[in-house]
PDB file of C-alpha atoms in Angstrom:
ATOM      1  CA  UNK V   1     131.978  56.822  71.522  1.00 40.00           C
ATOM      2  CA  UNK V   2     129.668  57.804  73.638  1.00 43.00           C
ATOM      3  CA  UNK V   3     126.099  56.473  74.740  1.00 50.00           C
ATOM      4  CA  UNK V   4     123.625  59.371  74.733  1.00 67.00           C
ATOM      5  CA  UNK V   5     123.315  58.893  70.820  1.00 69.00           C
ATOM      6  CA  UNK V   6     122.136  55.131  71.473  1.00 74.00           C
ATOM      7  CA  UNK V   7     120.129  56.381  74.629  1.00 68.00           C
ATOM      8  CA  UNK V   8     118.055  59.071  72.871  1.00 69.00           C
ATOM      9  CA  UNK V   9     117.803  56.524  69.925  1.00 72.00           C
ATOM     10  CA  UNK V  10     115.798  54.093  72.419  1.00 75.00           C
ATOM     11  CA  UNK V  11     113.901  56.700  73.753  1.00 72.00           C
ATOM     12  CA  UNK V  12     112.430  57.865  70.734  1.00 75.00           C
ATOM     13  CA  UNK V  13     111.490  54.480  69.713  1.00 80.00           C
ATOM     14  CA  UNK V  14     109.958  53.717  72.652  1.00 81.00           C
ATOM     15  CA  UNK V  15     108.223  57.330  72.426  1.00 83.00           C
ATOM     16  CA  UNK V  16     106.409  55.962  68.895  1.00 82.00           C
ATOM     17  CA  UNK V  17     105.567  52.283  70.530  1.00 85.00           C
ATOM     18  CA  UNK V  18     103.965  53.469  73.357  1.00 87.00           C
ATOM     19  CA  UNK V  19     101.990  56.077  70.949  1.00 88.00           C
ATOM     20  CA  UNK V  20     100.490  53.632  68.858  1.00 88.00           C
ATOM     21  CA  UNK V  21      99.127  53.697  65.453  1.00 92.00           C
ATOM     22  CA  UNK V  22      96.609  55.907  66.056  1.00 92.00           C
ATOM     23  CA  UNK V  23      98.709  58.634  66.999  1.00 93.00           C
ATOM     24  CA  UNK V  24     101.431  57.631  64.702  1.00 92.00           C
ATOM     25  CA  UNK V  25      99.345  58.151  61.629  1.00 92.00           C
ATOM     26  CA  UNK V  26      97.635  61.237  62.693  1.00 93.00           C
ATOM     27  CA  UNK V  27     101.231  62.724  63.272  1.00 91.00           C
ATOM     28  CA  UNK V  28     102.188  61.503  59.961  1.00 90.00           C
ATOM     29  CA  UNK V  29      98.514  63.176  58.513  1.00 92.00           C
ATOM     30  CA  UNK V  30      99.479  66.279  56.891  1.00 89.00           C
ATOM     31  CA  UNK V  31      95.717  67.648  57.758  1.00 90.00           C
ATOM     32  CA  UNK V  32      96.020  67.017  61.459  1.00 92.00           C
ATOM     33  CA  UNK V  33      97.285  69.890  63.046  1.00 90.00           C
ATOM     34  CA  UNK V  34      96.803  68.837  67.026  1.00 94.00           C
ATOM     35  CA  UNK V  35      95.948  65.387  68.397  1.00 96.00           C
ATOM     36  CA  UNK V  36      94.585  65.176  71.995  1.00 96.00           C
ATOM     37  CA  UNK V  37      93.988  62.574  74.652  1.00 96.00           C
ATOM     38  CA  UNK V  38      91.569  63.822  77.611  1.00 96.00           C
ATOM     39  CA  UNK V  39      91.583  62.567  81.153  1.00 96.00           C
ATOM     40  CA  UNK V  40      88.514  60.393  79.925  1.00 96.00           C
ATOM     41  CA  UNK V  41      91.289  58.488  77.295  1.00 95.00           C
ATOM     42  CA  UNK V  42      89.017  60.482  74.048  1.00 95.00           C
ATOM     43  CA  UNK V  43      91.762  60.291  71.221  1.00 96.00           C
ATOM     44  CA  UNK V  44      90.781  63.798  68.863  1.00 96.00           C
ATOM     45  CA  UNK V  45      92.190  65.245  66.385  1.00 96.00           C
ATOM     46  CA  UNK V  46      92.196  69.098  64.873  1.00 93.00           C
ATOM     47  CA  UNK V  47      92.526  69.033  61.228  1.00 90.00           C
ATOM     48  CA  UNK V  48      92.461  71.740  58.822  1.00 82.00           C
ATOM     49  CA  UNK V  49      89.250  72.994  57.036  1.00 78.00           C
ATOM     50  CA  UNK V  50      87.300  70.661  60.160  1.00 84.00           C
ATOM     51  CA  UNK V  51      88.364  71.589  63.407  1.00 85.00           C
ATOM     52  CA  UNK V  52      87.826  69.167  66.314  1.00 90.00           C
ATOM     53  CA  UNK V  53      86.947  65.612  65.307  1.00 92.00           C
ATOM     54  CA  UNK V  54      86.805  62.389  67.385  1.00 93.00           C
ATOM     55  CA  UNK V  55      87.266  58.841  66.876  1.00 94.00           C
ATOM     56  CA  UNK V  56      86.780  55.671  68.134  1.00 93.00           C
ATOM     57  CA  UNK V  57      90.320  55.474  69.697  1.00 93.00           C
ATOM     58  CA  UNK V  58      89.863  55.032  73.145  1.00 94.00           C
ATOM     59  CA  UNK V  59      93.164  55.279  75.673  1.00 94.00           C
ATOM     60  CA  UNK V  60      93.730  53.470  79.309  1.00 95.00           C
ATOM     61  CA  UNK V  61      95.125  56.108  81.195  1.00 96.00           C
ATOM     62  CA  UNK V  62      98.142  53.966  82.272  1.00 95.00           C
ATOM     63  CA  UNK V  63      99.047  54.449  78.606  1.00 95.00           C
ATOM     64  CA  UNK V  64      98.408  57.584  78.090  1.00 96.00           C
ATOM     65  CA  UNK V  65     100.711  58.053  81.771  1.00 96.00           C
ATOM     66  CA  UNK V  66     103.380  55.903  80.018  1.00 94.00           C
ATOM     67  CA  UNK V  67     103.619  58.771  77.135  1.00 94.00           C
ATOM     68  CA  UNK V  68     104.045  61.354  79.268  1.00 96.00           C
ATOM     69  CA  UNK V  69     106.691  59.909  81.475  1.00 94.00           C
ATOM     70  CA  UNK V  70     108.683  58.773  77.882  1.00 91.00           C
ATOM     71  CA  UNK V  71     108.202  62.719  77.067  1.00 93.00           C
ATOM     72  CA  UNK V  72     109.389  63.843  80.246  1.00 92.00           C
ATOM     73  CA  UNK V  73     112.373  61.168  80.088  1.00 88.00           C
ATOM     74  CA  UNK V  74     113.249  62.451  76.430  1.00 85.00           C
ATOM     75  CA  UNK V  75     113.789  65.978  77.646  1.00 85.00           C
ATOM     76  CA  UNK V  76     115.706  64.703  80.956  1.00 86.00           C
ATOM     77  CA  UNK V  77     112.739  65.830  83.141  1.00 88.00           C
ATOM     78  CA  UNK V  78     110.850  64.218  85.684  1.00 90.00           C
ATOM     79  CA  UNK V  79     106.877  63.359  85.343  1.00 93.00           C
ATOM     80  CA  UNK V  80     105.339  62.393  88.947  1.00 94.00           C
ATOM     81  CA  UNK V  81     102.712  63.479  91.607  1.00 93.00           C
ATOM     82  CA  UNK V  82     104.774  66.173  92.773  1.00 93.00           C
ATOM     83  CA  UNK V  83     105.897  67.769  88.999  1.00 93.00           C
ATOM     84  CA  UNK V  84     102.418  67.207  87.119  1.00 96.00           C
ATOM     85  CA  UNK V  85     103.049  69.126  84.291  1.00 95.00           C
ATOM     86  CA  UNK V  86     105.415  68.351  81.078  1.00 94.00           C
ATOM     87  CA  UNK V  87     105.725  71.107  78.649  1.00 91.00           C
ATOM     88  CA  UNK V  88     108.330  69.253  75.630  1.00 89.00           C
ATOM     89  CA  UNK V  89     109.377  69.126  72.257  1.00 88.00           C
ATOM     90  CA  UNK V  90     108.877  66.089  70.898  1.00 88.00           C
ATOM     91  CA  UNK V  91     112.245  64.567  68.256  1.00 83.00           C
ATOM     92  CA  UNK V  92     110.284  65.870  65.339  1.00 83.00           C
ATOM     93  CA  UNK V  93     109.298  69.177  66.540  1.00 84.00           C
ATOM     94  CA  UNK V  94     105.853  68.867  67.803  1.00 90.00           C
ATOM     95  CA  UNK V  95     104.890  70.673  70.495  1.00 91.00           C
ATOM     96  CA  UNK V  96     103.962  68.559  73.915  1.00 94.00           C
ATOM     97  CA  UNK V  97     101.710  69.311  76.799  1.00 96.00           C
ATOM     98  CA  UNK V  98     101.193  66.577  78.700  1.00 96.00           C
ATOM     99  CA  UNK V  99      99.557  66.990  82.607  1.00 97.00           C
ATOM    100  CA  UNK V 100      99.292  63.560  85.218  1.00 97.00           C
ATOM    101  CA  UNK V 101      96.655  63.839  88.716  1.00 96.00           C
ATOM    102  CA  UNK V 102      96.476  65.752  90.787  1.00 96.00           C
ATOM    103  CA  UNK V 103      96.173  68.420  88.285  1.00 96.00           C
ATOM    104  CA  UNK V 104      93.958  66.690  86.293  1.00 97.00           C
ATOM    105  CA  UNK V 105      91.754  63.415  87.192  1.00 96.00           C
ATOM    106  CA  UNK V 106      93.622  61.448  84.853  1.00 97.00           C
ATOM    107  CA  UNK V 107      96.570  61.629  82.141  1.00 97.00           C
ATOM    108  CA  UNK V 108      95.838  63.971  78.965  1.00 97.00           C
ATOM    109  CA  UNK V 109      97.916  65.517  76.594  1.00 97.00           C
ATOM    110  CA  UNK V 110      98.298  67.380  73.472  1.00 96.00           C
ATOM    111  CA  UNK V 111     100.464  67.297  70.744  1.00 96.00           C
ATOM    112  CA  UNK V 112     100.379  70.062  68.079  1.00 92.00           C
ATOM    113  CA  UNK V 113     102.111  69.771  65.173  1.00 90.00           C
ATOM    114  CA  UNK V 114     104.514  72.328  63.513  1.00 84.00           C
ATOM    115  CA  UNK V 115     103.266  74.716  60.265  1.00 77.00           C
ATOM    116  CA  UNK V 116     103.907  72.438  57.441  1.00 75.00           C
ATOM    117  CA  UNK V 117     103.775  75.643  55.280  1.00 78.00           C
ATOM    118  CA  UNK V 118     105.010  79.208  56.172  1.00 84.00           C
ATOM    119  CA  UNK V 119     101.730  81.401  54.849  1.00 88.00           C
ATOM    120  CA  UNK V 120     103.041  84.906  53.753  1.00 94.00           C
ATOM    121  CA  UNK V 121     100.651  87.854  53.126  1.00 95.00           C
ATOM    122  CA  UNK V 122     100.463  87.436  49.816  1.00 95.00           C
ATOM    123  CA  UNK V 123      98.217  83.615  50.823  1.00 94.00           C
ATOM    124  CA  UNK V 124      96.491  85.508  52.830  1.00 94.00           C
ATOM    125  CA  UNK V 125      95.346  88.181  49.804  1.00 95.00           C
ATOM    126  CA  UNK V 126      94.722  84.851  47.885  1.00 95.00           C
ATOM    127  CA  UNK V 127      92.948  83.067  50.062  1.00 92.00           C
ATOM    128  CA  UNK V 128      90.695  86.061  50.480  1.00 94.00           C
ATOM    129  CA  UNK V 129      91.600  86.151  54.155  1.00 93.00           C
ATOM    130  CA  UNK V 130      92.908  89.219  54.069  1.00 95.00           C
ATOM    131  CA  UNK V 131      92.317  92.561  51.808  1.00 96.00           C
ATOM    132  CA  UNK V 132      95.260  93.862  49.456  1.00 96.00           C
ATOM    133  CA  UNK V 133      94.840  96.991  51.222  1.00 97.00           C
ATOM    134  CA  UNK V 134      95.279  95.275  54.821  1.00 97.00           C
ATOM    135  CA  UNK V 135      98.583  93.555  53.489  1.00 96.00           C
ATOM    136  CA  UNK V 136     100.250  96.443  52.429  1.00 97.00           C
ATOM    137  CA  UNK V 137      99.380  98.557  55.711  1.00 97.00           C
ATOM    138  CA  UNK V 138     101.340  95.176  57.478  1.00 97.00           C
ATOM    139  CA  UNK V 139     104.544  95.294  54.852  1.00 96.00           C
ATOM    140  CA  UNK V 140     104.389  98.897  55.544  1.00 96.00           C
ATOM    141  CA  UNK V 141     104.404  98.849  59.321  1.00 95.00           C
ATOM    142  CA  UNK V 142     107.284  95.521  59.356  1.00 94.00           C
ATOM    143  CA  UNK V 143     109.616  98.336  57.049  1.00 93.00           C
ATOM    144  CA  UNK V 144     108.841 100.911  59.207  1.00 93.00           C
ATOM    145  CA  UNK V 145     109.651  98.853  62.457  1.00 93.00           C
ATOM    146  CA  UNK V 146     106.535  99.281  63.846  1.00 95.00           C
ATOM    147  CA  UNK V 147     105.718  97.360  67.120  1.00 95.00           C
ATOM    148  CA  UNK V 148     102.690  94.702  66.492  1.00 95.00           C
ATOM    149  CA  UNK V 149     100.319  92.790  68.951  1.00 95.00           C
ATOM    150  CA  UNK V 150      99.031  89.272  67.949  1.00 94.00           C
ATOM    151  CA  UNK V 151      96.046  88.240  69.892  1.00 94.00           C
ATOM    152  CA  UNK V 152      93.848  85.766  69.486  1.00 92.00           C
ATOM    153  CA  UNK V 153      92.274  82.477  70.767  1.00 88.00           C
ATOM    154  CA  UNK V 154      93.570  79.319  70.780  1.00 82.00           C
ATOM    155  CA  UNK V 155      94.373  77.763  67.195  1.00 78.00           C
ATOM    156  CA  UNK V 156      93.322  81.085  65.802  1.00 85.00           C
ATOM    157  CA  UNK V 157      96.213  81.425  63.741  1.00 87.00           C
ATOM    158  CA  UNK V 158      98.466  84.033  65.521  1.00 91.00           C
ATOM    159  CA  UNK V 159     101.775  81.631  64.866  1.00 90.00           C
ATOM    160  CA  UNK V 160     100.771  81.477  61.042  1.00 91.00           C
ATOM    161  CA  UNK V 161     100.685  85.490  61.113  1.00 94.00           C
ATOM    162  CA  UNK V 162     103.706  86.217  62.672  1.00 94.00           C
ATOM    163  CA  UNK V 163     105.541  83.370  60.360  1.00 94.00           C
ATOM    164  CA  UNK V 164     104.197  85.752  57.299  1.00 95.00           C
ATOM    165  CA  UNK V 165     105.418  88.831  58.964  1.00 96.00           C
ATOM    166  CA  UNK V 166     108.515  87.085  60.054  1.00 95.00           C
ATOM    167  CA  UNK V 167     108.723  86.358  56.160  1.00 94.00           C
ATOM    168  CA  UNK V 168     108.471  89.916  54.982  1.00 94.00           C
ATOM    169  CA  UNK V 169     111.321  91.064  57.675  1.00 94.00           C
ATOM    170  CA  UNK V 170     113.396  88.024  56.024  1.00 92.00           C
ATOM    171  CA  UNK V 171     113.740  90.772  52.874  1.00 90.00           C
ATOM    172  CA  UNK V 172     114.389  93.952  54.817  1.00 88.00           C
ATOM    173  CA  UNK V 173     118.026  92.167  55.722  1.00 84.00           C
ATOM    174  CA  UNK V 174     117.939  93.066  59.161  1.00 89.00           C
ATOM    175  CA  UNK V 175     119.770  90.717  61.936  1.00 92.00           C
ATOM    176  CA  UNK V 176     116.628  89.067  63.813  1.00 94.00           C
ATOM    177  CA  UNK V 177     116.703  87.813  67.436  1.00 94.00           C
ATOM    178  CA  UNK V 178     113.645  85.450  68.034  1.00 95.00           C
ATOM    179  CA  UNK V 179     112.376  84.814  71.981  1.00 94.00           C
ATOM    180  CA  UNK V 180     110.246  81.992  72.279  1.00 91.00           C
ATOM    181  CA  UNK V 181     109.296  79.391  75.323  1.00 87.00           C
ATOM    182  CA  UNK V 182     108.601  76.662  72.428  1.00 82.00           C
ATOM    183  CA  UNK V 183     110.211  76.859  69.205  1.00 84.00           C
ATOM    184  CA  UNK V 184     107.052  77.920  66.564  1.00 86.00           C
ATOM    185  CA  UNK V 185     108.323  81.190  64.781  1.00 90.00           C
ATOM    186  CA  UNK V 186     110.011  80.373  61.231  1.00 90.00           C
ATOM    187  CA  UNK V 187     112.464  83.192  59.713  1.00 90.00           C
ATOM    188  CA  UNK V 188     114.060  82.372  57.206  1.00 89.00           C
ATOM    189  CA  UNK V 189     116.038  85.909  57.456  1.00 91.00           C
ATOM    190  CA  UNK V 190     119.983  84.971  56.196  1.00 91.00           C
ATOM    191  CA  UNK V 191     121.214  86.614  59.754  1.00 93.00           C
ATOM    192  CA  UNK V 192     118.632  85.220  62.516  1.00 94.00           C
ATOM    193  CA  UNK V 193     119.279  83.847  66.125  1.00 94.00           C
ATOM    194  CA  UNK V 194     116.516  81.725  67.619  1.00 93.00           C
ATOM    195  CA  UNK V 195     117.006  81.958  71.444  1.00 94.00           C
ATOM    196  CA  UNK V 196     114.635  79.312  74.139  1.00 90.00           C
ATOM    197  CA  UNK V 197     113.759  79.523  77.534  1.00 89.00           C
ATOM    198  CA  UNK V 198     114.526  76.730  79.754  1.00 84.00           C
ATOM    199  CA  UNK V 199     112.336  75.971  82.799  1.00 77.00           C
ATOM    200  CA  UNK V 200     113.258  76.820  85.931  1.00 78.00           C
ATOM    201  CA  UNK V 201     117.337  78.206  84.335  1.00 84.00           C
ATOM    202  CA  UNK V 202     116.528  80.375  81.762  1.00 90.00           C
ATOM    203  CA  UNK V 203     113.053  82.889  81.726  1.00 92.00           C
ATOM    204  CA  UNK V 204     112.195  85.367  78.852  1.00 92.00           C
ATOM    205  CA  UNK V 205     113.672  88.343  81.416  1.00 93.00           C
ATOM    206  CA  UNK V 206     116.970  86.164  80.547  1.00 94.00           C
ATOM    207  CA  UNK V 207     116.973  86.456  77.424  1.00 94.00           C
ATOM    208  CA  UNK V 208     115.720  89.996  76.804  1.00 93.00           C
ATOM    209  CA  UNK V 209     119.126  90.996  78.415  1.00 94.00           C
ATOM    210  CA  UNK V 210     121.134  88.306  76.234  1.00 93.00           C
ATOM    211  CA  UNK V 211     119.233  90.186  73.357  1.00 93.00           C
ATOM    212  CA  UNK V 212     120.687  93.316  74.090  1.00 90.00           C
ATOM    213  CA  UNK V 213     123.229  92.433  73.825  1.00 91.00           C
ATOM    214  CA  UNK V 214     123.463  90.199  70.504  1.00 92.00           C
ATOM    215  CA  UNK V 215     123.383  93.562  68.524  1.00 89.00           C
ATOM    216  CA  UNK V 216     119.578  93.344  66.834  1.00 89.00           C
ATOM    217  CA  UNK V 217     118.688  95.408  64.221  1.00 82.00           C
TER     218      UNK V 217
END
């Protein structure tokens, strides 16, 4: 039998002691949607309906170094003066960014936290977020194949729009190819294929081509 199992099994557990409590329960929080630990060792959290909050959690930044290496070591990566920058998914699908000096004057990271809940349109009509009107000129553009653009600033929501849109191409019963650099989208279309890019082995160009190829609708 082989090790790896029992290896990645450490790792994580060493992942969540070297997190802490703090960290630990605002992962477990389903209102926190990103925590974040600045160069200064500021533990903050983004929850829904508040936005940015702090706390009185305060990190040594030989702690918050210690993450980042674990992160890097969980994706078989290196995390040192001369690769700064960790870009991961962490064993329960959060999304990792963690950077180390000289790019920064000390550790930080941020975690964000996968959509709990895949919105569709018609949440967004019921949440009053979005017009009746405004839904049905997106259902009509996903049947009609229309090309979209999501733009937006940071935590804006573009990943909870195109996880509704996603939803309504789920019922035109079309094969889907998804693209992503970090896995975010949610289709829950019966024929999809969810492809990743790989740093430095696999870029978007790559698999563009391998999409072409994969016979989307």
């Amino acid at each position: 039998m082989s090790s790896h199992p029992e290896a990645d099994h450490r790792r994580r557990v060493m992942l969540r002691t070297a997190m802490g409590p703090a960290i630990t329960e605002a992962l477990a929080d389903p209102s926190v949607i990103e925590v974040m630990v600045n160069p200064d060792g500021a533990l903050r959290l983004d929850r829904l309906g508040e936005g940015r909050v702090d706390t009185d959690v305060h990190m040594h930044p030989s702690e918050a170094e210690r993450i980042i290496r674990l992160v890097a070591s969980h994706v078989r990566a290196e995390a040192h003066a001369d690769n700064p920058i960790v870009s991961a998914e962490l064993p329960s699908g959060e999304r990792f960014e963690g950077l180390l000096p000289p790019v920064v004057l000390a550790p930080c990271f941020a975690i964000r936290k996968p959509a709990a809940k895949v919105y569709t349109l018609a949440d967004y009509v019921a949440e009053r977020i979005m017009l009746p009107l405004q839904a049905d000129a997106l259902k009509k553009a996903v049947r009609e194949r229309r090309n979209m653009l999501i733009a937006g600033g940071t935590s804006s929501g573009k990943t909870t729009l195109a996880n509704a849109l996603l939803a309504e191409v789920a019922e035109c019963d079309d094969r889907v190819i998804l693209i992503e650099d970090t896995r975010e989208l949610q289709c829950a279309a019966r024929d999809c294929v969810a492809l990743r890019t790989r740093r430095g082995s696999v870029a978007l160009a790559d698999l563009v081509r391998s999409t072409l190829r994969l016979r989307p609708d």
